[in-house]
């Protein structure tokens, strides 16, 4: 993509199952990106690629945990 990211922070919140083992039921992730040239299309593509093939953690959670990712771009 060849984009410049000046800064980024991630907020993650999870809800645990009430039965043992108390694994996560759902996880919500908010990405705050500081960049002058990253677009929503860029982030949508990066998230989709991570979901589909790049991220082993996402692969491990798939089917077991509801995972929601949102983002905000600040220029």
PDB file of C-alpha atoms in Angstrom:
ATOM      1  CA  UNK A   1       0.000   0.000   0.000  1.00  0.00           C
ATOM      2  CA  UNK A   2       2.942   2.322   0.662  1.00  0.00           C
ATOM      3  CA  UNK A   3       1.077   4.587   3.102  1.00  0.00           C
ATOM      4  CA  UNK A   4       2.474   6.651   5.953  1.00  0.00           C
ATOM      5  CA  UNK A   5       1.005   6.120   9.405  1.00  0.00           C
ATOM      6  CA  UNK A   6       2.051   8.820  11.858  1.00  0.00           C
ATOM      7  CA  UNK A   7       0.418   7.213  14.871  1.00  0.00           C
ATOM      8  CA  UNK A   8      -2.016   4.554  15.933  1.00  0.00           C
ATOM      9  CA  UNK A   9      -3.725   3.356  19.072  1.00  0.00           C
ATOM     10  CA  UNK A  10      -5.928   0.360  19.583  1.00  0.00           C
ATOM     11  CA  UNK A  11      -8.771  -0.058  22.044  1.00  0.00           C
ATOM     12  CA  UNK A  12     -10.023  -3.593  22.624  1.00  0.00           C
ATOM     13  CA  UNK A  13     -12.968  -4.630  24.776  1.00  0.00           C
ATOM     14  CA  UNK A  14     -14.140  -8.160  25.314  1.00  0.00           C
ATOM     15  CA  UNK A  15     -17.100  -9.968  26.810  1.00  0.00           C
ATOM     16  CA  UNK A  16     -16.399 -13.279  28.515  1.00  0.00           C
ATOM     17  CA  UNK A  17     -18.674 -16.267  28.556  1.00  0.00           C
ATOM     18  CA  UNK A  18     -20.376 -16.901  31.890  1.00  0.00           C
ATOM     19  CA  UNK A  19     -19.635 -20.631  31.919  1.00  0.00           C
ATOM     20  CA  UNK A  20     -16.306 -22.300  32.571  1.00  0.00           C
ATOM     21  CA  UNK A  21     -13.991 -22.065  30.746  1.00  0.00           C
ATOM     22  CA  UNK A  22     -14.635 -18.331  30.611  1.00  0.00           C
ATOM     23  CA  UNK A  23     -13.258 -17.731  27.148  1.00  0.00           C
ATOM     24  CA  UNK A  24     -14.221 -14.643  25.196  1.00  0.00           C
ATOM     25  CA  UNK A  25     -17.684 -14.520  23.666  1.00  0.00           C
ATOM     26  CA  UNK A  26     -16.986 -11.347  21.685  1.00  0.00           C
ATOM     27  CA  UNK A  27     -14.214  -8.810  21.143  1.00  0.00           C
ATOM     28  CA  UNK A  28     -14.616  -5.278  19.792  1.00  0.00           C
ATOM     29  CA  UNK A  29     -11.527  -3.513  18.453  1.00  0.00           C
ATOM     30  CA  UNK A  30     -11.305   0.182  17.610  1.00  0.00           C
ATOM     31  CA  UNK A  31      -8.317   1.353  15.557  1.00  0.00           C
ATOM     32  CA  UNK A  32      -7.471   5.059  15.723  1.00  0.00           C
ATOM     33  CA  UNK A  33      -5.141   5.833  12.807  1.00  0.00           C
ATOM     34  CA  UNK A  34      -3.284   9.115  12.339  1.00  0.00           C
ATOM     35  CA  UNK A  35      -2.325   9.510   8.684  1.00  0.00           C
ATOM     36  CA  UNK A  36      -2.536  12.039   5.896  1.00  0.00           C
ATOM     37  CA  UNK A  37      -2.825   9.470   3.088  1.00  0.00           C
ATOM     38  CA  UNK A  38      -4.616   6.369   4.424  1.00  0.00           C
ATOM     39  CA  UNK A  39      -8.179   6.018   3.141  1.00  0.00           C
ATOM     40  CA  UNK A  40     -11.129   4.003   4.372  1.00  0.00           C
ATOM     41  CA  UNK A  41     -10.684   1.760   1.324  1.00  0.00           C
ATOM     42  CA  UNK A  42      -7.071   1.099   2.392  1.00  0.00           C
ATOM     43  CA  UNK A  43      -8.130   0.085   5.888  1.00  0.00           C
ATOM     44  CA  UNK A  44     -11.040  -2.016   4.645  1.00  0.00           C
ATOM     45  CA  UNK A  45      -8.631  -3.901   2.378  1.00  0.00           C
ATOM     46  CA  UNK A  46      -6.038  -4.375   5.142  1.00  0.00           C
ATOM     47  CA  UNK A  47      -8.672  -5.666   7.559  1.00  0.00           C
ATOM     48  CA  UNK A  48     -10.106  -8.030   4.957  1.00  0.00           C
ATOM     49  CA  UNK A  49      -6.657  -9.422   4.103  1.00  0.00           C
ATOM     50  CA  UNK A  50      -5.904  -9.899   7.803  1.00  0.00           C
ATOM     51  CA  UNK A  51      -9.210 -11.690   8.292  1.00  0.00           C
ATOM     52  CA  UNK A  52      -8.770 -13.920   5.248  1.00  0.00           C
ATOM     53  CA  UNK A  53      -5.120 -14.916   5.325  1.00  0.00           C
ATOM     54  CA  UNK A  54      -2.495 -12.843   7.147  1.00  0.00           C
ATOM     55  CA  UNK A  55      -3.438 -13.014  10.839  1.00  0.00           C
ATOM     56  CA  UNK A  56      -3.097 -16.383  12.606  1.00  0.00           C
ATOM     57  CA  UNK A  57      -4.884 -15.056  15.704  1.00  0.00           C
ATOM     58  CA  UNK A  58      -7.915 -14.098  13.622  1.00  0.00           C
ATOM     59  CA  UNK A  59      -7.880 -17.576  12.122  1.00  0.00           C
ATOM     60  CA  UNK A  60      -7.770 -19.138  15.590  1.00  0.00           C
ATOM     61  CA  UNK A  61     -10.688 -17.016  16.863  1.00  0.00           C
ATOM     62  CA  UNK A  62     -12.837 -17.513  13.750  1.00  0.00           C
ATOM     63  CA  UNK A  63     -15.965 -19.485  14.545  1.00  0.00           C
ATOM     64  CA  UNK A  64     -15.445 -19.227  18.312  1.00  0.00           C
ATOM     65  CA  UNK A  65     -15.496 -15.486  19.022  1.00  0.00           C
ATOM     66  CA  UNK A  66     -17.525 -12.667  17.483  1.00  0.00           C
ATOM     67  CA  UNK A  67     -14.837 -10.202  16.392  1.00  0.00           C
ATOM     68  CA  UNK A  68     -15.807  -6.668  15.381  1.00  0.00           C
ATOM     69  CA  UNK A  69     -13.281  -4.147  14.050  1.00  0.00           C
ATOM     70  CA  UNK A  70     -14.002  -0.448  13.613  1.00  0.00           C
ATOM     71  CA  UNK A  71     -11.640   2.384  12.843  1.00  0.00           C
ATOM     72  CA  UNK A  72     -11.275   6.131  12.765  1.00  0.00           C
ATOM     73  CA  UNK A  73      -8.808   8.004  10.561  1.00  0.00           C
ATOM     74  CA  UNK A  74      -7.462  11.333  11.786  1.00  0.00           C
ATOM     75  CA  UNK A  75      -5.407  13.404   9.348  1.00  0.00           C
TER      76      UNK A  75
END
